[in-house]
Coordinates of C-alpha atoms and ligand atoms in Angstrom, one line a residue:
M1 CA 0.0 0.0 0.0
P2 CA 1.3 3.4 -0.8
I3 CA 2.3 5.8 1.9
V4 CA -0.6 8.2 2.4
E5 CA 1.6 11.2 3.2
E6 CA 3.2 11.1 -0.3
Y7 CA -0.2 11.9 -1.9
I8 CA -1.1 14.9 0.4
P9 CA 1.2 17.5 -1.2
A10 CA -0.1 16.7 -4.7
A11 CA -3.7 16.9 -3.5
R12 CA -3.0 20.2 -1.7
F13 CA -1.4 21.6 -4.8
L14 CA -4.3 20.8 -7.0
E15 CA -6.9 21.8 -4.4
S16 CA -5.5 25.3 -4.3
F17 CA -4.8 25.6 -8.0
N18 CA -7.1 28.0 -9.7
G19 CA -6.2 28.3 -13.4
K20 CA -6.7 26.6 -16.7
I21 CA -5.7 22.9 -16.4
L22 CA -4.9 20.5 -19.3
I23 CA -4.7 16.8 -18.5
A24 CA -2.5 15.3 -21.3
S25 CA -2.3 11.7 -22.3
H26 CA 0.7 10.3 -24.1
E27 CA 0.9 9.6 -27.9
N28 CA -0.3 6.2 -29.1
P29 CA -2.5 6.2 -26.0
D30 CA -3.2 3.0 -24.0
G31 CA -5.8 2.2 -21.3
D32 CA -3.7 3.5 -18.5
T33 CA -3.0 7.0 -19.9
I34 CA -6.6 7.4 -21.0
G35 CA -8.2 5.8 -17.9
S36 CA -6.1 7.9 -15.6
A37 CA -6.7 11.1 -17.5
C38 CA -10.5 10.5 -17.6
A39 CA -10.7 9.6 -13.9
L40 CA -8.8 12.7 -12.9
Y41 CA -10.8 14.9 -15.3
L42 CA -14.2 13.7 -13.9
F43 CA -12.9 14.3 -10.4
L44 CA -11.6 17.8 -11.0
K45 CA -14.8 18.7 -12.8
K46 CA -16.7 17.7 -9.7
L47 CA -14.5 20.1 -7.8
G48 CA -15.4 22.9 -10.2
K49 CA -12.0 23.2 -11.7
D50 CA -11.4 24.6 -15.2
V51 CA -10.0 21.4 -16.8
K52 CA -9.7 19.9 -20.3
L53 CA -8.4 16.6 -21.7
G54 CA -5.9 16.4 -24.6
C55 CA -4.1 13.9 -26.7
R56 CA -2.2 13.9 -30.0
D57 CA -4.0 10.8 -31.3
D58 CA -7.5 9.6 -31.6
I59 CA -8.8 7.6 -28.6
P60 CA -8.6 3.9 -29.6
Y61 CA -12.0 2.2 -30.2
F62 CA -11.4 -0.2 -27.3
L63 CA -11.4 2.8 -24.9
D64 CA -14.3 4.8 -26.3
F65 CA -16.7 3.4 -23.7
L66 CA -15.0 5.2 -20.9
P67 CA -16.9 8.2 -19.5
A68 CA -15.2 11.4 -20.7
S69 CA -13.3 9.6 -23.5
R70 CA -15.1 11.8 -26.1
E71 CA -14.1 15.0 -24.3
F72 CA -10.5 14.8 -25.5
M73 CA -9.3 17.7 -27.6
K74 CA -6.7 17.0 -30.3
L75 CA -3.2 18.2 -29.5
P76 CA -1.4 20.4 -30.4
T77 CA -3.5 23.4 -29.7
E78 CA -2.8 27.2 -29.7
E79 CA -4.5 27.4 -26.3
E80 CA -2.2 28.2 -23.4
F81 CA -2.7 26.5 -20.0
D82 CA -1.7 27.5 -16.5
L83 CA -1.0 23.8 -15.7
C84 CA -0.5 20.7 -17.8
I85 CA -0.8 17.4 -15.9
V86 CA 1.1 14.8 -17.9
V87 CA -0.2 11.3 -17.0
D88 CA 1.5 8.0 -17.5
A89 CA 4.5 9.5 -19.3
A90 CA 8.1 9.9 -18.1
N91 CA 8.6 13.2 -20.0
K92 CA 6.8 15.8 -22.1
E93 CA 8.3 14.3 -25.3
R94 CA 6.0 11.3 -24.8
L95 CA 3.1 13.6 -25.5
G96 CA 4.3 13.7 -29.1
V97 CA 3.6 17.4 -29.5
P98 CA 4.5 20.6 -27.6
V99 CA 2.0 21.9 -25.1
R100 CA 1.9 25.6 -24.0
A101 CA 1.6 25.6 -20.2
K102 CA 3.1 27.8 -17.4
K103 CA 3.6 24.8 -15.2
F104 CA 3.8 21.0 -15.6
M105 CA 2.9 18.2 -13.2
R106 CA 3.7 14.6 -13.7
I107 CA 1.5 11.8 -12.4
D108 CA 3.1 8.5 -13.3
H109 CA 4.5 5.1 -12.4
H110 CA 7.6 5.0 -14.7
K111 CA 11.2 4.9 -13.4
G112 CA 13.4 7.9 -14.1
G113 CA 12.4 10.5 -16.6
N114 CA 12.0 14.2 -16.1
F115 CA 10.7 16.0 -13.0
Y116 CA 8.8 19.3 -13.1
G117 CA 8.6 20.2 -9.4
E118 CA 7.4 19.3 -6.0
Q119 CA 3.9 18.8 -7.3
D120 CA 4.9 15.7 -9.2
L121 CA 3.4 12.4 -8.0
I122 CA 5.4 9.4 -9.1
D123 CA 5.3 6.0 -7.6
A124 CA 7.5 3.6 -9.6
E125 CA 6.2 0.7 -7.5
A126 CA 2.6 1.3 -8.6
P127 CA 1.2 -1.3 -11.1
A128 CA -0.4 1.5 -13.1
T129 CA -0.7 5.3 -13.2
A130 CA -4.4 4.6 -12.6
S131 CA -3.6 3.3 -9.1
V132 CA -1.5 6.4 -8.4
V133 CA -4.6 8.5 -9.4
Y134 CA -6.8 6.4 -7.2
Y135 CA -4.7 7.0 -4.1
L136 CA -4.4 10.7 -4.9
L137 CA -8.2 11.0 -5.1
S138 CA -8.9 8.7 -2.1
N139 CA -6.5 10.7 0.1
W140 CA -8.2 13.9 -1.1
R141 CA -11.9 13.7 -1.4
K142 CA -12.9 10.0 -1.2
D143 CA -16.6 10.9 -1.3
L144 CA -16.3 12.3 -4.8
I145 CA -15.2 9.0 -6.3
D146 CA -18.2 7.4 -8.1
T147 CA -18.7 4.4 -10.4
S148 CA -17.7 6.4 -13.5
I149 CA -14.4 7.5 -12.0
A150 CA -13.8 4.1 -10.6
T151 CA -14.4 2.4 -14.0
C152 CA -11.8 4.7 -15.6
I153 CA -9.3 3.7 -12.8
Y154 CA -10.2 0.0 -13.1
T155 CA -9.6 0.1 -16.9
G156 CA -6.2 1.7 -16.5
L157 CA -5.2 -0.9 -13.9
A158 CA -6.7 -3.9 -15.8
T159 CA -5.0 -2.9 -19.2
D160 CA -1.6 -2.1 -17.7
T161 CA -1.5 -5.5 -15.8
G162 CA -2.7 -7.4 -18.9
F163 CA -5.9 -8.1 -17.1
Y164 CA -4.1 -9.2 -14.0
T165 CA -1.5 -11.4 -15.7
N166 CA 1.6 -9.3 -16.1
S167 CA 4.4 -9.3 -13.6
N168 CA 3.1 -6.0 -12.0
T169 CA 0.1 -8.0 -10.9
K170 CA 0.8 -8.2 -7.2
D171 CA -1.3 -8.0 -4.0
G172 CA -1.7 -4.2 -4.4
A173 CA -3.2 -4.4 -7.9
L174 CA -5.6 -7.2 -7.0
K175 CA -6.7 -5.4 -3.7
L176 CA -7.3 -2.2 -5.6
A177 CA -9.3 -4.0 -8.3
S178 CA -11.4 -5.7 -5.6
L179 CA -12.0 -2.4 -3.8
L180 CA -13.1 -0.7 -7.0
V181 CA -15.6 -3.5 -7.6
E182 CA -16.9 -3.9 -4.1
K183 CA -17.0 -0.3 -3.0
Y184 CA -17.6 1.6 -6.2
G185 CA -19.6 -0.8 -8.3
V186 CA -17.2 -1.4 -11.2
D187 CA -18.3 -4.2 -13.4
P188 CA -15.1 -6.2 -14.5
H189 CA -17.0 -8.1 -17.2
Y190 CA -18.3 -4.9 -18.8
V191 CA -14.8 -3.5 -18.9
A192 CA -13.3 -6.7 -20.3
V193 CA -15.9 -7.0 -23.1
N194 CA -15.5 -3.4 -24.1
V195 CA -11.7 -3.4 -24.1
R196 CA -11.1 -6.9 -25.6
E197 CA -14.1 -8.1 -27.5
R198 CA -15.0 -5.4 -29.9
N199 CA -12.2 -6.1 -32.4
P200 CA -12.9 -5.0 -36.0
L201 CA -12.3 -7.6 -38.7
R202 CA -9.4 -5.6 -40.1
R203 CA -7.5 -6.2 -36.9
L204 CA -7.6 -10.0 -37.2
K205 CA -6.7 -9.7 -40.9
L206 CA -3.7 -7.6 -39.9
L207 CA -2.7 -10.1 -37.2
S208 CA -2.6 -12.9 -39.7
K209 CA -0.1 -10.9 -41.8
V210 CA 1.9 -9.9 -38.8
L211 CA 2.1 -13.5 -37.5
D212 CA 3.6 -14.4 -40.9
T213 CA 6.6 -12.2 -40.1
L214 CA 7.4 -14.1 -36.9
E215 CA 11.1 -15.1 -36.5
L216 CA 13.0 -16.6 -33.7
H217 CA 16.5 -15.6 -32.8
S218 CA 19.2 -16.4 -30.2
G219 CA 18.3 -20.1 -30.0
G220 CA 14.6 -19.3 -29.6
K221 CA 14.9 -16.9 -26.7
V222 CA 14.0 -13.9 -28.8
A223 CA 11.0 -13.5 -31.1
S224 CA 10.5 -10.6 -33.6
M225 CA 7.6 -9.5 -35.7
Y226 CA 6.9 -6.4 -37.8
V227 CA 4.1 -4.5 -39.5
L228 CA 4.5 -2.3 -42.6
K229 CA 2.5 0.9 -43.1
E230 CA 1.3 -0.2 -46.5
W231 CA -0.4 -3.2 -44.9
L232 CA -2.3 -0.9 -42.5
D233 CA -3.3 1.4 -45.5
K234 CA -4.5 -1.6 -47.5
L235 CA -6.8 -2.9 -44.7
G236 CA -7.9 0.6 -43.6
A237 CA -6.3 -0.2 -40.3
G238 CA -4.6 2.1 -37.8
Y239 CA -1.8 1.7 -35.3
E240 CA -4.3 1.1 -32.6
D241 CA -5.2 -2.1 -34.4
T242 CA -1.8 -3.6 -33.6
E243 CA -2.2 -3.1 -29.8
G244 CA -1.3 -6.3 -28.0
F245 CA 0.1 -8.2 -31.1
V246 CA 3.5 -8.4 -29.4
N247 CA 2.0 -10.7 -26.7
Y248 CA 1.6 -13.5 -29.3
A249 CA 5.4 -13.4 -29.8
R250 CA 6.0 -13.3 -26.0
G251 CA 3.6 -16.2 -25.5
L252 CA 5.8 -18.6 -27.3
E253 CA 7.4 -21.3 -25.2
G254 CA 11.1 -20.5 -24.6
V255 CA 10.9 -16.9 -25.6
D256 CA 12.3 -14.5 -23.1
V257 CA 12.1 -11.3 -25.2
A258 CA 9.6 -10.3 -27.9
A259 CA 10.1 -7.4 -30.3
F260 CA 7.5 -5.8 -32.4
I261 CA 8.6 -3.3 -35.1
I262 CA 6.0 -0.9 -36.4
E263 CA 6.8 1.2 -39.4
K264 CA 5.7 4.9 -38.9
P265 CA 7.0 6.8 -41.9
E266 CA 4.9 9.9 -41.2
E267 CA 6.9 10.3 -37.9
G268 CA 10.1 9.3 -39.6
V269 CA 10.6 6.3 -37.3
W270 CA 10.3 2.6 -36.7
K271 CA 8.5 2.2 -33.4
I272 CA 9.7 -0.7 -31.3
S273 CA 7.8 -2.5 -28.6
L274 CA 9.6 -4.9 -26.4
R275 CA 8.1 -7.4 -24.0
S276 CA 9.7 -9.8 -21.6
K277 CA 8.5 -12.6 -19.4
D278 CA 10.2 -10.6 -16.6
K279 CA 13.4 -12.7 -16.7
M280 CA 15.0 -9.8 -18.7
D281 CA 14.7 -6.1 -18.1
V282 CA 13.7 -4.7 -21.5
S283 CA 13.6 -1.1 -20.4
V284 CA 17.4 -1.1 -20.3
I285 CA 17.5 -2.2 -24.0
C286 CA 15.0 0.6 -25.0
E287 CA 17.0 3.2 -23.1
K288 CA 20.0 2.4 -25.4
F289 CA 17.8 3.7 -28.2
G290 CA 16.5 6.7 -26.3
G291 CA 13.3 5.1 -25.1
G292 CA 12.2 3.5 -21.8
G293 CA 9.5 1.9 -19.9
H294 CA 9.2 -1.0 -17.5
R295 CA 11.1 -4.2 -16.8
Y296 CA 8.5 -6.3 -18.7
A297 CA 7.3 -3.7 -21.3
A298 CA 9.2 -0.9 -22.9
G299 CA 9.4 1.0 -26.2
C300 CA 11.7 3.1 -28.3
K301 CA 12.1 4.6 -31.8
I302 CA 14.7 4.1 -34.5
P303 CA 15.0 6.5 -37.4
H304 CA 13.1 5.5 -40.6
T305 CA 16.2 6.2 -42.6
K306 CA 17.4 2.8 -41.5
S307 CA 16.1 -0.2 -43.4
L308 CA 14.0 -2.9 -41.7
E309 CA 16.9 -5.3 -41.9
E310 CA 19.2 -2.7 -40.2
V311 CA 16.7 -2.0 -37.5
K312 CA 16.3 -5.7 -36.8
R313 CA 20.1 -6.2 -36.8
D314 CA 20.7 -3.3 -34.4
L315 CA 17.9 -4.3 -32.1
L316 CA 18.8 -8.0 -31.9
R317 CA 22.4 -7.1 -31.3
E318 CA 21.4 -5.0 -28.3
I319 CA 19.0 -7.6 -27.0
E320 CA 21.7 -10.2 -27.3
K321 CA 24.2 -8.0 -25.4
Q322 CA 21.8 -7.3 -22.6
M323 CA 20.9 -11.0 -22.3
Q324 CA 24.5 -11.7 -21.7
N325 CA 24.9 -8.8 -19.3
Q326 CA 21.8 -9.6 -17.3
E327 CA 22.5 -13.3 -17.2
G328 CA 26.0 -12.4 -16.0
L329 CA 24.4 -10.2 -13.3
S330 CA 22.0 -12.8 -12.1
D331 CA 24.8 -15.5 -12.0
K332 CA 26.8 -13.2 -9.8
G333 CA 23.8 -12.5 -7.6
E334 CA 23.3 -16.2 -7.0
T335 CA 26.8 -17.0 -5.9
S336 CA 27.3 -14.0 -3.6
Ligands
LIG1 MN1 1.0 2.9 -17.4

């Protein structure tokens, strides 16, 4: 359980803040950044704050059931804010666009990153940013948390834990989920059906193409897959349709690290998603390419000027190197 005192300064700061607030979700938004932003937005609205929601990208179809998900404005905007609350992102760059704000605040559960001031609320032990948001709100005005707010928090928690299967699924995540259901009337089945069982046909067609690219490396410990922009265009699919594909590669027996390479020519990059079964810390690999994330899930970008073959080669080389480093570390750990 988080230490209550840590949440008080952030609550006090927001309580006394009287200006224009923007809650900003990161680019290529996931359930945690959208769920956290929506929960905080609904809560601040109840307090009568001047608050807006913003994101560079469209809200993915699997999150459009969330209360307030349709309130997002497209970033960038000319509008200037007194405060921008960056949720679920280690730095402003993760917003994908510049934001005009006098002050920034970070509410997050990622390790490292940039800090904007005393008002930041970061708990690297938290399973999701949504759980950080929950403890902020419950240490502030518990009575204002309703089923809508709780459903947003639950969705962030459920998606970031892979519906309670990822390695961040510990006692704390399950207890919070239980509390949200018992006390605030969240319906887990409703959330699961909305997030996971409204797939458009184009997504499955895309998956079948992507699975065809599956390759194993390093004696079967590493799996890679990719998707090309032209395939998306042909199927009328978007990047949101590739969400979760990397888990098929990670799910293979013997695979410790799965890599998914997404071509994004309009951003001039290849976007890389890495997943591990927790034996390997993939955030370290992504940091080498200027990205980051968690032990079990991380991402980075490689310039599009490189060919797919070069990207694969560079990535696999770094993964291989880190596997040797980290295996070396754990061996040492065992003998000392
Ligand atoms: Mn998160």
